[in-house]
CSV table of C-alpha atoms and ligand atoms in Angstrom, one decimal:
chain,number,residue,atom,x,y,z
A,402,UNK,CA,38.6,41.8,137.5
A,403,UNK,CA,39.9,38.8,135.3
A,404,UNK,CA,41.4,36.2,137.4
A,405,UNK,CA,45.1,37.0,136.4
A,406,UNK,CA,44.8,40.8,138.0
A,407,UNK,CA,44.7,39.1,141.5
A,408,UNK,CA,48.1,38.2,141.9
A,409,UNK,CA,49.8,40.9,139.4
A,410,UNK,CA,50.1,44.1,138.8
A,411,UNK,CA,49.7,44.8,134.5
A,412,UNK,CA,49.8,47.6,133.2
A,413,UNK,CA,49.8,49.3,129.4
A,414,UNK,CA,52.5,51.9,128.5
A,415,UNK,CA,52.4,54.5,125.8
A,416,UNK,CA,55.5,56.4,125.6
A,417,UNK,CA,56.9,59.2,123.6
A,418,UNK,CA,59.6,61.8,123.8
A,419,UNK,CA,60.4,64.8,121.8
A,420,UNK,CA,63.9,64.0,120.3
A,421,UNK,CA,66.4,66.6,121.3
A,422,UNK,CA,67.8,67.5,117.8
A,423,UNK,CA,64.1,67.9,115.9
A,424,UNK,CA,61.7,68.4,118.4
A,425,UNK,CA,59.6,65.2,116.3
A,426,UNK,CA,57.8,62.6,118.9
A,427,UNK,CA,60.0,59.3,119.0
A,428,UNK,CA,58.2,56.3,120.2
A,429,UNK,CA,59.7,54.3,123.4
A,430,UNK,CA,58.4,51.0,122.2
A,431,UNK,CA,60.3,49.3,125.6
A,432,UNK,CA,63.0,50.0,127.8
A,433,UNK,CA,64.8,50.7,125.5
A,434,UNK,CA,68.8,51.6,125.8
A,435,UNK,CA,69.0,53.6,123.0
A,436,UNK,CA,66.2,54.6,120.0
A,437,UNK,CA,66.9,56.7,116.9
A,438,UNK,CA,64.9,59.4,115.6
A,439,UNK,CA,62.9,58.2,112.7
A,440,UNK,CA,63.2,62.2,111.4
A,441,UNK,CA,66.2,63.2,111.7
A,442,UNK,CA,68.1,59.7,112.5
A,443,UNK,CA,70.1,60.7,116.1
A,444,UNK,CA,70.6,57.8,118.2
A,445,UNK,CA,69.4,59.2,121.1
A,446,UNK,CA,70.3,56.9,124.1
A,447,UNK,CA,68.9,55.8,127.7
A,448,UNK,CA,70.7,55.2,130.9
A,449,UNK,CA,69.0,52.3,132.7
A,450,UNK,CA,68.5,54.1,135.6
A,451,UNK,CA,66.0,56.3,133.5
A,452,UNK,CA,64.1,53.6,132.7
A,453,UNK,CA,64.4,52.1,136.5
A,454,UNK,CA,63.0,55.6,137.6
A,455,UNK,CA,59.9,55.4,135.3
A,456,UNK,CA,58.9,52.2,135.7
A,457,UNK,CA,59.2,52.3,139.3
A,458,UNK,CA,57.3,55.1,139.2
A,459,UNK,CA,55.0,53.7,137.0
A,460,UNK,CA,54.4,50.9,139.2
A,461,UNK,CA,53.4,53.0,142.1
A,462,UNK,CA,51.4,55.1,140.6
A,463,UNK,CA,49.2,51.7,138.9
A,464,UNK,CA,49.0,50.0,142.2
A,465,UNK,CA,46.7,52.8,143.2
A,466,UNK,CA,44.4,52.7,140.6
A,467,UNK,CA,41.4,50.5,139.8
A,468,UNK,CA,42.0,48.2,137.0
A,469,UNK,CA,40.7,50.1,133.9
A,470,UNK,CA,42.2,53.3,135.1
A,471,UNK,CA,45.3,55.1,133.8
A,472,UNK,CA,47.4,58.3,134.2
A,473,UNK,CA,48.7,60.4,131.7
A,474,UNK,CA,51.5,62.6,132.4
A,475,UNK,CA,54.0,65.3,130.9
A,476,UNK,CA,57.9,64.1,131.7
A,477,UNK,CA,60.1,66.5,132.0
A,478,UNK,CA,64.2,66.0,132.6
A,479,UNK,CA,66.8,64.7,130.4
A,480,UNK,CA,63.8,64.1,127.8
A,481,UNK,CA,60.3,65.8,127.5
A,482,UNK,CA,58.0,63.6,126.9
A,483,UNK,CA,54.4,61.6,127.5
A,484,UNK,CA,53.9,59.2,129.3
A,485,UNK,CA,50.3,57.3,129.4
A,486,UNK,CA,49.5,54.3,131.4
A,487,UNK,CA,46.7,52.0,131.9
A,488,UNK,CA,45.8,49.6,134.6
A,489,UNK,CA,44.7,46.6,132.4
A,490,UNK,CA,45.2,42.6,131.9
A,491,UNK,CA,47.2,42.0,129.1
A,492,UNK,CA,45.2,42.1,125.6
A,493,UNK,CA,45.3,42.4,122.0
A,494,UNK,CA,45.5,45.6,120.4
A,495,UNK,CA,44.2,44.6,117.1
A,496,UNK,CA,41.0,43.0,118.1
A,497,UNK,CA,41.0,43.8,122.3
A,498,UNK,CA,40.6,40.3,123.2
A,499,UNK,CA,42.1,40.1,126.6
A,500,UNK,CA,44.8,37.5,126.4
A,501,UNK,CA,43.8,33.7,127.7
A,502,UNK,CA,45.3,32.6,130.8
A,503,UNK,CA,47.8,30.1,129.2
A,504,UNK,CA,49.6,33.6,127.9
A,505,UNK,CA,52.4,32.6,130.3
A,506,UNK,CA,53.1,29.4,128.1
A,507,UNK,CA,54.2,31.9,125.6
A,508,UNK,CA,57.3,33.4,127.6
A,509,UNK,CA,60.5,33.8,125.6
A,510,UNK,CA,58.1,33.7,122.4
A,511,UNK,CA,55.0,34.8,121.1
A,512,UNK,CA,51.5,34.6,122.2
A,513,UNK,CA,49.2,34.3,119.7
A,514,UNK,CA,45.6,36.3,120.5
A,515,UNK,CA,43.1,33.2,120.6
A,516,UNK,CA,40.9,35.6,118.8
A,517,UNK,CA,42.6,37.3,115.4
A,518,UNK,CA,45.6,35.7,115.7
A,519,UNK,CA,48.1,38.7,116.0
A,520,UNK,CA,51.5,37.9,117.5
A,521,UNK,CA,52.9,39.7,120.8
A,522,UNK,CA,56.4,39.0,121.9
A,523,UNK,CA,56.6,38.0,125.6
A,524,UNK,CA,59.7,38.6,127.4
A,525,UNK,CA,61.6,38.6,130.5
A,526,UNK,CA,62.9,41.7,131.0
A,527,UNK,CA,66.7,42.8,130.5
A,528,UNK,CA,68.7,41.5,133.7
A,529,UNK,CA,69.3,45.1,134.6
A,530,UNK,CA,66.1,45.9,134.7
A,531,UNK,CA,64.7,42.8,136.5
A,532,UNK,CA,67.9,43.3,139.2
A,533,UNK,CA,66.6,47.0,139.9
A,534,UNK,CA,62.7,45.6,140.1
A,535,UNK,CA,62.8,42.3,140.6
A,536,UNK,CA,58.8,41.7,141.0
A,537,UNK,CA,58.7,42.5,137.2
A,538,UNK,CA,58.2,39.5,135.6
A,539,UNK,CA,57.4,39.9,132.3
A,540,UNK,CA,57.0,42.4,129.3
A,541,UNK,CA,54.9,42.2,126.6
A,542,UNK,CA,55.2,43.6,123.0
A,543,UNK,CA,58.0,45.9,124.2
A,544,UNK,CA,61.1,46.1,122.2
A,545,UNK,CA,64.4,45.4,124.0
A,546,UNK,CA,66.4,46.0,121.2
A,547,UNK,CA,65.7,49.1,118.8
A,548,UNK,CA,64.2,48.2,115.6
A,549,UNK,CA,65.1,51.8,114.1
A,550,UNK,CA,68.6,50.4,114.5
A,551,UNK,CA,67.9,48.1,111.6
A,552,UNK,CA,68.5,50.0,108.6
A,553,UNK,CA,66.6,49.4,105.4
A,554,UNK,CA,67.7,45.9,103.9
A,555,UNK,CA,68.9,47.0,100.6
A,556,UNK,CA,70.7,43.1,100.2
A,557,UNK,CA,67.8,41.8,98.3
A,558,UNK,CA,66.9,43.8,95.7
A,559,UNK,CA,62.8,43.4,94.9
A,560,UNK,CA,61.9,43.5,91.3
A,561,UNK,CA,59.2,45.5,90.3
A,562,UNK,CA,57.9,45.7,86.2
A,563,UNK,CA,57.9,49.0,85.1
A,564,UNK,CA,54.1,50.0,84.3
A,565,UNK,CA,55.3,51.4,81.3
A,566,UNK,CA,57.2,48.6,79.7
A,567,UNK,CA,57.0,45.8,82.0
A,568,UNK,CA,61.1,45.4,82.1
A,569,UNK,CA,62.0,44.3,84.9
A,570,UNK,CA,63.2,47.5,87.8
A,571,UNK,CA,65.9,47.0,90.1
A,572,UNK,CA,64.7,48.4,93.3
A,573,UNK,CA,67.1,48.3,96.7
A,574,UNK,CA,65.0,50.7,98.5
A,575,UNK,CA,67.5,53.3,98.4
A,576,UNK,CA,65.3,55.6,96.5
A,577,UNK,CA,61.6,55.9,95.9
A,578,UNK,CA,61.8,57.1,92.1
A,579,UNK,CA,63.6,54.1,89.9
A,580,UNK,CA,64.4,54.9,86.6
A,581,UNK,CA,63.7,52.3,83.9
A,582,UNK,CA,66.7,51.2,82.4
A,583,UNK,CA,64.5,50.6,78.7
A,584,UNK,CA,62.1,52.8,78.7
A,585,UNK,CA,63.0,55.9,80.2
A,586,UNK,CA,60.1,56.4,82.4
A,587,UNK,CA,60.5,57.1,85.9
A,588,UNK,CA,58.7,55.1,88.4
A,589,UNK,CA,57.5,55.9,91.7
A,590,UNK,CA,57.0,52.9,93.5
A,591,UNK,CA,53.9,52.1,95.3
A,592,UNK,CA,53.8,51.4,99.0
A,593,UNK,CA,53.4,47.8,98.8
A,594,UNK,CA,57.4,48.2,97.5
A,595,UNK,CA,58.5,50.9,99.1
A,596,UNK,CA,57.1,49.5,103.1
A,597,UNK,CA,58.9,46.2,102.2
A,598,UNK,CA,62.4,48.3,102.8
A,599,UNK,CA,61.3,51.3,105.1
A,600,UNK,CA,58.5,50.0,107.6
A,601,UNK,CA,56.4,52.8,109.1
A,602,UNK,CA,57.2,53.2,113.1
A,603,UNK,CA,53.3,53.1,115.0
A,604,UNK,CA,53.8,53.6,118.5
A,605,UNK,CA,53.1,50.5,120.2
A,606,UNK,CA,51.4,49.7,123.3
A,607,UNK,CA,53.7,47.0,125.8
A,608,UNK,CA,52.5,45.8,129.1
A,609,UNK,CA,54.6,45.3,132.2
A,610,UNK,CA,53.6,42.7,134.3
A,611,UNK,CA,54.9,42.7,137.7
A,612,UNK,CA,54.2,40.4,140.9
A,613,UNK,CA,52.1,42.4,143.6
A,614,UNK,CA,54.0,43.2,146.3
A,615,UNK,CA,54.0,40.9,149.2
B,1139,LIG,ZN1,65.1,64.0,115.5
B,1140,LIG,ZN1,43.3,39.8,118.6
B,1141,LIG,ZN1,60.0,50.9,81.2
């Protein structure tokens, strides 16, 4: 047990529902008040109390597990869904370096794993949230605000050469086949383009770190 677990209760969270247009998984990368589909693009939103419910919930059901330990379970109700969660320190997910102590420094910013370097936001949760269960103290890598909001960023054009004729493309990310203005061919634009304007969701793993109870 790493000297942080003695006075907190952490905890890793993998979430998922089935969006209820599509049926397609949709990541809860937080507590989150709204998320949109990534398939089929319906905002799909969260009261807080659903998010009070799990996470007390979730909370219970950590406290009575050994560190190391998880739970994985079906949720069923206004969203079907899975719901897996792990009794561990925070760490990295990159490299599994559990975090250094001084994480805590890095509230309201990032911490940076001592290890690979990766970056993980480290937050204080949403005052609703906090209000309802006030010995959470901290959230790591979760999302507050939906990224999926953000749509592409079709502002800054990219320029590409066209392998054909090396003119210069005008790509905006609207389309993944850009046809060369002087040549005539048509180009399909490799990821390295294309993920600059449509990043692909993973599921991410976020922590809740709470006091333990008195
Ligand atoms: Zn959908
Ligand atoms: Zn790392
Ligand atoms: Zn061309």
């Amino acid at each position: 047990m790493s000297r942080g677990e003695i006075d907190r209760l952490s905890f890793r969270v993998e979430f998922s529902i089935k969006c209820p247009r599509c049926d397609r998984p949709v990541p809860l990368d937080g507590p989150l008040e709204s998320v949109v589909c990534g398939n089929c693009e319906t905002d799909i939103p969260f009261e807080q109390e659903y998010w009070v419910e799990r996470i007390t919930d979730a909370c219970r059901a950590m406290r009575e597990v050994n560190v190391g330990q998880g739970t994985a379970s079906m949720i069923l109700g206004t969203y079907n869904g899975n719901l897996s969660l792990a009794r561990f320190a925070p760490y990295c997910d990159e490299c599994k370096t559990d975090f250094d102590p001084s994480w805590t420094d890095s509230v309201d910013s990032q911490y940076k794993c001592s290890s690979c370097g990766v970056e993980y936001p480290v937050l204080i949760p949403p005052v609703w949230l906090k209000k309802a269960i006030p010995q959470i103290d901290y959230l790591i890598n979760a999302l507050t605000v939906s990224e999926s909001l953000q749509k592409p960023d079709t502002s800054k054009p990219v320029v590409v050469s066209c392998p054909s004729c090396a003119a210069a493309l005008d790509v905006d990310g609207s389309t993944r086949f850009v046809d060369c203005g002087y040549c005539n061919s048509q180009v399909y634009l490799p990821d390295s383009v294309w993920m600059k304007f449509h990043t692909v969701k993973r599921k991410r793993r976020w922590f809740v770190v709470c006091k333990e109870k008195p």
